[in-house]
Structure formats: structure tokens, C-alpha cells
mmCIF file of C-alpha atoms in Angstrom:
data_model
loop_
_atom_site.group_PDB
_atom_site.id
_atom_site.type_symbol
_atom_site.label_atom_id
_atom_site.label_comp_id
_atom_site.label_asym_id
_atom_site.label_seq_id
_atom_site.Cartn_x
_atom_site.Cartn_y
_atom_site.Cartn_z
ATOM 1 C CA UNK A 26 161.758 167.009 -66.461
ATOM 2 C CA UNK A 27 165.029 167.795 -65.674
ATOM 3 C CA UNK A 28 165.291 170.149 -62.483
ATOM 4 C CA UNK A 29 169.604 170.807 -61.809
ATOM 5 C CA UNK A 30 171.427 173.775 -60.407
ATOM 6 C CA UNK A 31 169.551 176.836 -58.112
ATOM 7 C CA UNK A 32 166.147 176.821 -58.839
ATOM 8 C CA UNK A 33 164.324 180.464 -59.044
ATOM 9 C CA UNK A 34 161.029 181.244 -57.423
ATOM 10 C CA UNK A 35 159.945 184.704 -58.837
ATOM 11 C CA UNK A 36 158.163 187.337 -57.123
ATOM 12 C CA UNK A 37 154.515 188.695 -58.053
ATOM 13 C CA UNK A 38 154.913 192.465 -59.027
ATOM 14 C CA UNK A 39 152.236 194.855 -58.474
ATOM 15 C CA UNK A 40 151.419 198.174 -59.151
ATOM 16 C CA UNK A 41 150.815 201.656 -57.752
ATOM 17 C CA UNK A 42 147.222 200.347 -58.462
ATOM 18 C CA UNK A 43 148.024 196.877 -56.217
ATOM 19 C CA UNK A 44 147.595 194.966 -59.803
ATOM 20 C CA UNK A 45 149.248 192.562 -61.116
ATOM 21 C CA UNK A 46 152.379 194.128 -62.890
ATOM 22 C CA UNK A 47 152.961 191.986 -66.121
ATOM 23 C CA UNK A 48 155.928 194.232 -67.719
ATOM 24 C CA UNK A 49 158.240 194.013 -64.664
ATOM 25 C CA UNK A 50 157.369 190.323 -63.957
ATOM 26 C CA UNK A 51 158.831 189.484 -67.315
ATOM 27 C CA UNK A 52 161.343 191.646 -66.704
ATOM 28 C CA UNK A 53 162.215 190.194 -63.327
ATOM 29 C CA UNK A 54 161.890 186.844 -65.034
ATOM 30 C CA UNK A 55 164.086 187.234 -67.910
ATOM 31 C CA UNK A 56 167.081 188.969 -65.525
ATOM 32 C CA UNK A 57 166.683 185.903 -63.679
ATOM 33 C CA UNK A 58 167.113 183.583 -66.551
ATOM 34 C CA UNK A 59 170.080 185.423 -67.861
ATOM 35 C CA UNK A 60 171.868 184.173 -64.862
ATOM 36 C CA UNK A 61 171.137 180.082 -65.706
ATOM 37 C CA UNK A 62 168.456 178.592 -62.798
ATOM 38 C CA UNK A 63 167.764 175.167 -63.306
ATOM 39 C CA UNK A 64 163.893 175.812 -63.448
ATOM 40 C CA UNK A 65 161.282 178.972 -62.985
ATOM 41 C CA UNK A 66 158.721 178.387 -60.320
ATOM 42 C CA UNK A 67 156.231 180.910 -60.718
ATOM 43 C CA UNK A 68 153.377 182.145 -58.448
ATOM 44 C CA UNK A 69 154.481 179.797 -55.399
ATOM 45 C CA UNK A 70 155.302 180.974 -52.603
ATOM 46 C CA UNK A 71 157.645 183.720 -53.080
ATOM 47 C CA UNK A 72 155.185 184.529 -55.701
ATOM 48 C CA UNK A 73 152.635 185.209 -52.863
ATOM 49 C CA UNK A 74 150.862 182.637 -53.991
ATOM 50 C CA UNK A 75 148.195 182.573 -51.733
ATOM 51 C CA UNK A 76 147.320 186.301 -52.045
ATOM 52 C CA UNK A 77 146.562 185.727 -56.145
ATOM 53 C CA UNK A 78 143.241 186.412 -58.063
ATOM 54 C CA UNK A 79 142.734 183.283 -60.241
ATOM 55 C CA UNK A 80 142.956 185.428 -63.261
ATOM 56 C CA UNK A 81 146.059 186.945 -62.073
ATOM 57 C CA UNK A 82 147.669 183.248 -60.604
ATOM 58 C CA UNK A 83 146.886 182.119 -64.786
ATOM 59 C CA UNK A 84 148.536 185.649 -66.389
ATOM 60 C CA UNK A 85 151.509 185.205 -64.076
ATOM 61 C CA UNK A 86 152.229 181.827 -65.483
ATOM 62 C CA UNK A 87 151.754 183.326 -69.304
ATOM 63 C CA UNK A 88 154.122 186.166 -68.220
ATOM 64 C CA UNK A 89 156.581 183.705 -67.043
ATOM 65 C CA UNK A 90 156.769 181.132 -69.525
ATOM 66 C CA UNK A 91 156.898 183.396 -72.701
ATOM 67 C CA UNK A 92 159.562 185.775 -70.501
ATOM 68 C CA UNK A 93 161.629 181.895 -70.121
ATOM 69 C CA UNK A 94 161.644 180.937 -73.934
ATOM 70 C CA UNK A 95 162.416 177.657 -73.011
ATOM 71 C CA UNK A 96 165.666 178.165 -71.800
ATOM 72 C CA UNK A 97 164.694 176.494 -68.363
ATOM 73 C CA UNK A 98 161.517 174.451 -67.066
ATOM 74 C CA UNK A 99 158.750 177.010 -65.937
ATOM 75 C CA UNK A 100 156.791 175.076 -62.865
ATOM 76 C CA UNK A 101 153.603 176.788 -61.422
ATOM 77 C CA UNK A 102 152.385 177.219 -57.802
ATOM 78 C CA UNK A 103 148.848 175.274 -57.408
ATOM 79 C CA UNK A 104 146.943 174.300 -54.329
ATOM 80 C CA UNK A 105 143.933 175.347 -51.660
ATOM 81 C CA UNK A 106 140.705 173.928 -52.533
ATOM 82 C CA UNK A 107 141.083 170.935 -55.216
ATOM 83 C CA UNK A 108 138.887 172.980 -57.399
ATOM 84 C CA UNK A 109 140.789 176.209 -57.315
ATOM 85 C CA UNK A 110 143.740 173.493 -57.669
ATOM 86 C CA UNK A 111 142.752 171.950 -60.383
ATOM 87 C CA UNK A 112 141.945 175.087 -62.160
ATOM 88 C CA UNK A 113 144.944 176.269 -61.421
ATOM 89 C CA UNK A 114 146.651 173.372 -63.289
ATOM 90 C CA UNK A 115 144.733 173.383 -65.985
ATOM 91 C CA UNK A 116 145.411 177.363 -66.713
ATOM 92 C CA UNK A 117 149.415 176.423 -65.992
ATOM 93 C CA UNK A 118 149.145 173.325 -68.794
ATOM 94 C CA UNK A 119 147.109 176.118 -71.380
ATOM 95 C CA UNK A 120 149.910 178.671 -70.619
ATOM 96 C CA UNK A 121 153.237 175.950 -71.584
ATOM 97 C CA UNK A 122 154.030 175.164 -67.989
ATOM 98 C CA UNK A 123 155.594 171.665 -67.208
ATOM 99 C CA UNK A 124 154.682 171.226 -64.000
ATOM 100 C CA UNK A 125 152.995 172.033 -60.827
ATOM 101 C CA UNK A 126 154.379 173.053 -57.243
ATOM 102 C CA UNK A 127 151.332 171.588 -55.047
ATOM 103 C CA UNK A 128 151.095 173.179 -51.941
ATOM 104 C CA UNK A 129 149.109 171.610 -48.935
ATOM 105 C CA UNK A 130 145.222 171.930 -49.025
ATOM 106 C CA UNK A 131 143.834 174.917 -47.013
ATOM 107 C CA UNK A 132 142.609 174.607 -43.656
ATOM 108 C CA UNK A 133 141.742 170.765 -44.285
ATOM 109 C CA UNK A 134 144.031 168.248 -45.042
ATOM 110 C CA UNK A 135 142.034 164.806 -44.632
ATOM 111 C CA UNK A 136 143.107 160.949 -44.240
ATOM 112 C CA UNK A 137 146.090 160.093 -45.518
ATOM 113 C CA UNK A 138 143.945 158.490 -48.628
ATOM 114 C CA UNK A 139 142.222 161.575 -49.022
ATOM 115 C CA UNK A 140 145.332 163.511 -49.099
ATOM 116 C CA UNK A 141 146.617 160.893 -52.279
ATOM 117 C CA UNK A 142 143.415 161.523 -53.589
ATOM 118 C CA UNK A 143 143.484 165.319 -53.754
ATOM 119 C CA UNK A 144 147.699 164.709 -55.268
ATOM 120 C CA UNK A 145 145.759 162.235 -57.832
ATOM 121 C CA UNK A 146 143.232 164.472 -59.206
ATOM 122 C CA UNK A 147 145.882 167.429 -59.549
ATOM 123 C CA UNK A 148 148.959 165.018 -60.946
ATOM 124 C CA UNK A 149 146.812 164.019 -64.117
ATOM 125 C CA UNK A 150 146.650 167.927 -65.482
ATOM 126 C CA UNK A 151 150.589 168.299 -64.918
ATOM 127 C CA UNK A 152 153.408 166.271 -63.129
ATOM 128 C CA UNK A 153 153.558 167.635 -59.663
ATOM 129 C CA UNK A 154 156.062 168.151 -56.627
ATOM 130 C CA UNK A 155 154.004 167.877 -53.518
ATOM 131 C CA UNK A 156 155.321 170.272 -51.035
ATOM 132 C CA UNK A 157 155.741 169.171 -47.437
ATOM 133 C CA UNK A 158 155.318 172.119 -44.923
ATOM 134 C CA UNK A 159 153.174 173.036 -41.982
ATOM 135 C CA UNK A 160 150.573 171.018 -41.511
ATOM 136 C CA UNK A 161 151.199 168.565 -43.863
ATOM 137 C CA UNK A 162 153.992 166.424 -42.159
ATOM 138 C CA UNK A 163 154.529 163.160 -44.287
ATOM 139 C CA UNK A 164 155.845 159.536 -43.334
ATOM 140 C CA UNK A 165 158.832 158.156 -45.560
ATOM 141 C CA UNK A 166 155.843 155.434 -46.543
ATOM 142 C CA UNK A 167 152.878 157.787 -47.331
ATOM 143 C CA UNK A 168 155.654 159.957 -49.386
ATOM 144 C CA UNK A 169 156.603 156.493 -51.346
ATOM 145 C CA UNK A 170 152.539 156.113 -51.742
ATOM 146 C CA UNK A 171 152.519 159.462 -53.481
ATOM 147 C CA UNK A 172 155.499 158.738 -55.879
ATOM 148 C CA UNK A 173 153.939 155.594 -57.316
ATOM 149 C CA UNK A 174 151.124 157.906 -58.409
ATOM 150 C CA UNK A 175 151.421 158.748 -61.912
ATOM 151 C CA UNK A 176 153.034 162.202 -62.331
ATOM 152 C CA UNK A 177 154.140 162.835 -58.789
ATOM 153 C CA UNK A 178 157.579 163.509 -59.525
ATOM 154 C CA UNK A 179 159.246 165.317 -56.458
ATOM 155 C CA UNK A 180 158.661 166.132 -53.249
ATOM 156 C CA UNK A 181 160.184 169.866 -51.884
ATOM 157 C CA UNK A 182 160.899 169.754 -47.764
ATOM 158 C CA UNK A 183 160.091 173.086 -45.969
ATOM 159 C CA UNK A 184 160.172 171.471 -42.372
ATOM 160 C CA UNK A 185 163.617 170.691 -42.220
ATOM 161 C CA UNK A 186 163.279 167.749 -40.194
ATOM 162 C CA UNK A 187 166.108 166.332 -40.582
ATOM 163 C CA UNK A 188 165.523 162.850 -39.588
ATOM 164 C CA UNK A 189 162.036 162.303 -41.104
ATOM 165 C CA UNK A 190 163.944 163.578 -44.467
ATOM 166 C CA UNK A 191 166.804 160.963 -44.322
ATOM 167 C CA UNK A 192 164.683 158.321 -43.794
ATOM 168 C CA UNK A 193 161.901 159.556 -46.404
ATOM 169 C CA UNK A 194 165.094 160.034 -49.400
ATOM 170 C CA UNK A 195 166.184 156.321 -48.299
ATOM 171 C CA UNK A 196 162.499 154.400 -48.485
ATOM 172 C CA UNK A 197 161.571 156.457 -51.652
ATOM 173 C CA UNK A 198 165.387 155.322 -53.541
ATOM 174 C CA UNK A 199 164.707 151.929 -52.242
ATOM 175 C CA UNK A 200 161.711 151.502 -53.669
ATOM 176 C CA UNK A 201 160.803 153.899 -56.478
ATOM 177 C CA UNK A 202 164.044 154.503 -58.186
ATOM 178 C CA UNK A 203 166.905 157.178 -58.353
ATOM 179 C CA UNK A 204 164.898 159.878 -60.510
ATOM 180 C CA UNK A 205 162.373 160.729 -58.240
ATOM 181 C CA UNK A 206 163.142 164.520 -56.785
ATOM 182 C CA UNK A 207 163.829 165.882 -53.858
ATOM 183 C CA UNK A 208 164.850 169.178 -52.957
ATOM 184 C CA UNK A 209 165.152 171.768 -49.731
ATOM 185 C CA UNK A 210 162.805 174.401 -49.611
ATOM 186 C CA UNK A 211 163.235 176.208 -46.525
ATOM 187 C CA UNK A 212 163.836 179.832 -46.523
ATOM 188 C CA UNK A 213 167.338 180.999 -47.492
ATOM 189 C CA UNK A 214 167.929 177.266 -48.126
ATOM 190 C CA UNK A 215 171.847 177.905 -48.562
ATOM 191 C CA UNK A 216 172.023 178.390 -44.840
ATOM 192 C CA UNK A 217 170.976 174.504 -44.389
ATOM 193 C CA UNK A 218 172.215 172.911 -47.708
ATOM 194 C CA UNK A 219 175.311 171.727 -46.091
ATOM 195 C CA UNK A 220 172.940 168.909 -43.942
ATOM 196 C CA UNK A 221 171.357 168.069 -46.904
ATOM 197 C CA UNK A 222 174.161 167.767 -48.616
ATOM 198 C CA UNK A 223 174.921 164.939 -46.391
ATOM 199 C CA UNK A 224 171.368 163.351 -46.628
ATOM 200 C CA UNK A 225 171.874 163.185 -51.053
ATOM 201 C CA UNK A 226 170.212 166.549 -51.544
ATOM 202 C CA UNK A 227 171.656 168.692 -53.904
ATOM 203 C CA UNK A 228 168.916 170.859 -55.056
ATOM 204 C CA UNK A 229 167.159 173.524 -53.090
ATOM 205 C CA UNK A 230 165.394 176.647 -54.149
ATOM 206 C CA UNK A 231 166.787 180.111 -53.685
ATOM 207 C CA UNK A 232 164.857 183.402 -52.390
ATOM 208 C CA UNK A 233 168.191 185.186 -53.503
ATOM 209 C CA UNK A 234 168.472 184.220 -56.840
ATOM 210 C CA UNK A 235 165.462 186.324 -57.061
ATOM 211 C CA UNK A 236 167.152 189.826 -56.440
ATOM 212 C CA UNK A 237 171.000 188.635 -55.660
ATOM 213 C CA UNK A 238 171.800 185.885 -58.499
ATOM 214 C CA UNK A 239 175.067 186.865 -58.573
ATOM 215 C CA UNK A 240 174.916 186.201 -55.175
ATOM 216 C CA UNK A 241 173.282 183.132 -55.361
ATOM 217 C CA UNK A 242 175.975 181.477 -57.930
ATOM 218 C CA UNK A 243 178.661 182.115 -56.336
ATOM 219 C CA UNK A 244 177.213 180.209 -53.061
ATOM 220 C CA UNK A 245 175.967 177.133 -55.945
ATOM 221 C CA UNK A 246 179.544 177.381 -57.271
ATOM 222 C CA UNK A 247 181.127 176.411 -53.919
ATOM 223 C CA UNK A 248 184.726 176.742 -52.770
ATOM 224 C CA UNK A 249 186.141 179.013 -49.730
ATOM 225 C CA UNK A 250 183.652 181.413 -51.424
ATOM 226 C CA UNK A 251 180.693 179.377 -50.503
ATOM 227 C CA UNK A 252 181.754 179.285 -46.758
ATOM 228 C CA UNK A 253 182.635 183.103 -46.465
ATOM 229 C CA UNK A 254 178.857 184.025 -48.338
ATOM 230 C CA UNK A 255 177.302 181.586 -45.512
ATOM 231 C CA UNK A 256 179.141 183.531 -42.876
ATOM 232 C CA UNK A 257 178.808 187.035 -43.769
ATOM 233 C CA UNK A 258 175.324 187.098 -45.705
ATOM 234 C CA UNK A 259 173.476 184.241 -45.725
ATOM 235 C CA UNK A 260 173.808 184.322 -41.761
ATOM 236 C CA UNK A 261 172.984 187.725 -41.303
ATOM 237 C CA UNK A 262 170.207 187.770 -44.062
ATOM 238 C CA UNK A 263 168.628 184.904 -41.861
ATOM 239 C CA UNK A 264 168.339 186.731 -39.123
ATOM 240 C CA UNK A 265 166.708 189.809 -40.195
ATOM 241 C CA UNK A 266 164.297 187.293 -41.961
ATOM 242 C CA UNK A 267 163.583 186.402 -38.189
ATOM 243 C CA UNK A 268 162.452 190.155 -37.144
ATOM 244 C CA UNK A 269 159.052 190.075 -38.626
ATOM 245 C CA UNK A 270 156.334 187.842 -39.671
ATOM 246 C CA UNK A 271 156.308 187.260 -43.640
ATOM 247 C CA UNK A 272 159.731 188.576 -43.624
ATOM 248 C CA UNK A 273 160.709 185.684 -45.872
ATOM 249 C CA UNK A 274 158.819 187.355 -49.035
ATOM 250 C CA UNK A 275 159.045 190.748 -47.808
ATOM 251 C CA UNK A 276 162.658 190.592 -47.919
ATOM 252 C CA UNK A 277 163.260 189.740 -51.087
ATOM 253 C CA UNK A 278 160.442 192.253 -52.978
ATOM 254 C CA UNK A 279 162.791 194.907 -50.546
ATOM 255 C CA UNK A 280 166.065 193.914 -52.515
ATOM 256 C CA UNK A 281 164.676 193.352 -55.797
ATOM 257 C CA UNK A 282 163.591 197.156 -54.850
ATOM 258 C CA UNK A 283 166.979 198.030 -53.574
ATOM 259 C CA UNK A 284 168.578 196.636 -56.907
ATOM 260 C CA UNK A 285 166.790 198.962 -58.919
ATOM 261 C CA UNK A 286 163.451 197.096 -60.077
ATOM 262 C CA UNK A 287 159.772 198.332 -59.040
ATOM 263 C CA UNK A 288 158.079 195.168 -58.191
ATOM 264 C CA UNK A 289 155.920 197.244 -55.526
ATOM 265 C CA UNK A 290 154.618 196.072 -51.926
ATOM 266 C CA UNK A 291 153.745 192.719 -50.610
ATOM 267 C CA UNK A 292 150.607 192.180 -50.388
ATOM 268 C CA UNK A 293 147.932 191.670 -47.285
ATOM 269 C CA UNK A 294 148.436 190.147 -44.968
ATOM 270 C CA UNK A 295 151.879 190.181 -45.329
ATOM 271 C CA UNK A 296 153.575 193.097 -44.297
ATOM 272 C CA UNK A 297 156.804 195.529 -46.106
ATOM 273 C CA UNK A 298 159.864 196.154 -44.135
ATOM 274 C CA UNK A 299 160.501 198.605 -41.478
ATOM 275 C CA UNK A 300 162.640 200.942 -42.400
ATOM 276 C CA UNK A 301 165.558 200.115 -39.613
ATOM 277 C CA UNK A 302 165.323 196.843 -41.359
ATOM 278 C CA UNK A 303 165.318 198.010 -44.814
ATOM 279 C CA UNK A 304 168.708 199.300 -43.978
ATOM 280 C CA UNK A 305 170.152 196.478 -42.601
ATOM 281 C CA UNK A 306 168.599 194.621 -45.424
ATOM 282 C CA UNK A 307 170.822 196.934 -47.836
ATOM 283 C CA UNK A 308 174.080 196.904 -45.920
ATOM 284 C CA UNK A 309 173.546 193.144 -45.942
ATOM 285 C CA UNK A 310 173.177 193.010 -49.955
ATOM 286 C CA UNK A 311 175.790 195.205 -50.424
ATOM 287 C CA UNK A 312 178.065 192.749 -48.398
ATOM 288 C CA UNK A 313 177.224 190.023 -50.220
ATOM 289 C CA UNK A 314 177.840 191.424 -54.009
ATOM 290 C CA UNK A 315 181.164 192.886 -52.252
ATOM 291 C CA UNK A 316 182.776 189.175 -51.768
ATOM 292 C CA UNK A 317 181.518 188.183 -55.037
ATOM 293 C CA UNK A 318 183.240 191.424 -56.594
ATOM 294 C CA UNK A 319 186.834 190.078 -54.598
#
């Protein structure tokens, strides 16, 4: 699977009802196509994973892969209990995904063997890119452990620990290979792909592809561009993210809202936008799209 460029992580529409809202997720989906992301990961976490009906986690994936035709690898979100997990992969594989974005188990994460089991059992429905945050804090060995598993493919960093990361890209290159994945997956990732940059990194996944992409391309295309978007919107957007609690997903349902598309309210526990910051959310957006218009 080849995963290049900025990678797009969909939001979960829902209706005036609170259901899932099929028509504007494949409308979302196919805007966000149009604009060229190097893969479609669908119902993770800016997908509110966690807050998905397994019915509705398995007709977001069949939304998202027919809305792709193809033109870029469609990954699904997958994780919790291994039996949710592994019916969760095995409704991804029925609906044409590729792969699977494995989140940590809930609540209980094990011994290191048990975690490799639980990445085991999930791996043989789909190839999957275990994804390092919270709890689940990995050594550069147990990380080269999980890549000699068949089907682990990539491993997606939302801790940002710089250090750990370095020395977890160098043991896994050393001793798997050059095609195993990496890629940074903390919130507004732009903001901190210049450091991993410098560790190798090059691919990251982007909360404002989802309702900016034009936005989001300009950053990828780099040039005095690139440093003027960090300054003036990807700083900015960071720290309103910082102002409330699930702000990372809120934010982005709030612009796709702004831009025009109904993809209705996050969903319990998270929390929508207050309206101060809904405002400063806009001004930001409009900022942004203005240096891409110059």
C-alpha cells in the first residue's frame, strides 16, 4: 500500500436526528478527494471513532470507499475490545478497505505479548498501522516486534516524543527495512512536521485537509508559503484547539460547517464550540484561504 502526500481523516456526519448522515459523508469524502490526499482514513479519530454504533462504524466505511473510487487508499479506524476490533476489520475488508488504523485497546492494554497478540489477531483481516498514543507508549524494540508481524505495516505517533520516535524510526530501518511506515499524527500535525522532518518523517495526517484542503496543500507544497501558513494559521488554529476539551474534532466539524457543509454536532461526550470561539475559529479560516488566495 502506498500511503504519500497529506493523508485525510474524514469526519462522521450526523443528522438533525443524531444519525449517521451517509449523503454528506460522501459528499465530504469526494470534496476531499478532488483535492489529491494520499489515502482516506475513515471513522478514526476525527471520525469520532469511538462514539460509533457498529452498524454505523461498517456503513461509514461503505460510504467512504464507494465516495473514493479508487482514486486513493481508503484505511478504516478499528480498535477497543479485540472482538469489536476484529469485527470491525472484518466489516472494513467486506466494504473494499485496504487497511486498518488500530487504535490502542480500551481501558486494558496487557503485557507487552499480549499487546502483539491483540495486533496479531487484527493484522490477519487487513494490514494494520498500530497507533501509538496515550496509554500505549511503545519501545523502539517492542515497535520492531510488531513490524515483523505479518501485516503490520506502519506505525502513526500521536505522543510526539521526540526522542522515543528517533530512536524507534532508526531500530525499525535497521532491522526491518525502508518500507515500513511511519507517520505524525498529532493534532494539526503541520505545526510539528518541521521536527519530523528532521527525524525522516515525511508523512503526517491533516485535520485541515478535512474542511481547509486548499489550505492544507499549500502548507504540503512548501516554500515561504509553508512558513507564513505555520505563522498565521496553523499557530493560531493550535491554540484555540487548546481552549476546550475535544476541541481537536470539534474544530474541524465547526469549519467544515463554516465552509458551507452540514455535517451536524459532535457527538457525546465531546462537546461543539462556544460561540466566542466559533468566531475566532472563522476569522482564523478566513486567514488562512486569504494567503493561499495571494
Amino acid at each position: 500500500m502506498n500511503l504519500s502526500g497529506v493523508l485525510f481523516f474524514p469526519v462522521t456526519p450526523f443528522d438533525a436526528r443524531g444519525a449517521l448522515a451517509e449523503d454528506v459523508l460522501a459528499e465530504h469524502v469526494s470534496r476531499g478527494v478532488a483535492h489529491g490526499p494520499g489515502g482516506v482514513f475513515v471513522a478514526c479519530g476525527t471520525g469520532e471513532f469511538s462514539a460509533l454504533s457498529q452498524a454505523e462504524h461498517a456503513r461509514a466505511v461503505e460510504v467512504a470507499v464507494k465516495a473514493t473510487g479508487g482514486a486513493a487508499p481508503v484505511l478504516a479506524g478499528a480498535g477497543g475490545p479485540l472482538g469489536a476490533a476484529l469485527e470491525q476489520a472484518r466489516a472494513a475488508r467486506a466494504a473494499g478497505a485496504e487497511g486498518l488504523l488500530l487504535m490502542p485497546p480500551y481501558l486494558m492494554l496487557g503485557s507487552r505479548a499480549g499487546f502483539a497478540a491483540y495486533v496479531r489477531a487484527v493484522a490477519a483481516e487487513l494490514p494494520v498501522i498500530v497507533y501509538q498514543r496515550g496509554a500505549l507508549v511503545l519501545e523502539p524494540d517492542a515497535v520492531v516486534e510488531l513490524a515483523r508481524i505479518p501485516g503490520v505495516i506502519g506505525l502513526k505517533d500521536g505522543l510526539g516524543d521526540i526522542d522515543r520516535f528517533q530512536r524507534t524510526v532508526l531500530a525499525v530501518r535497521r532491522e526491518i527495512g525502508p518500507d515500513f511506515t511511519f507517520f505524525n499524527g498529532l493534532p494539526t500535525a503541520e505545526l510539528t512536521m518541521p521536527a519530523y522532518r528532521g527525524l525522516g518523517v515525511e508523512l503526517y495526517s491533516s485535520a485541515v485537509f478535512a474542511f481547509a484542503p486548499e489550505i492544507a496543500t499549500a502548507y504540503f507544497d512548501g516554500g515561504e508559503l509553508s512558513e507564513r501558513l505555520l505563522t498565521e494559521f496553523y499557530a493560531p488554529l493550535v491554540e484555540l484547539r487548546g481552549k476546550g476539551p475535544g476541541y481537536a474534532v470539534a474544530l474541524v466539524k465547526a469549519g467544515l460547517r463554516l465552509r458551507g457543509l452540514d455535517v451536524g454536532p459532535v457527538r457525546a461526550p465531546l462537546t461543539d464550540l462556544a460561540p466566542e470561539h466559533l468566531a475566532e475559529l472563522d476569522e482564523i479560516i478566513q486567514r488562512g484561504l486569504a494567503l493561499v488566495g495571494e
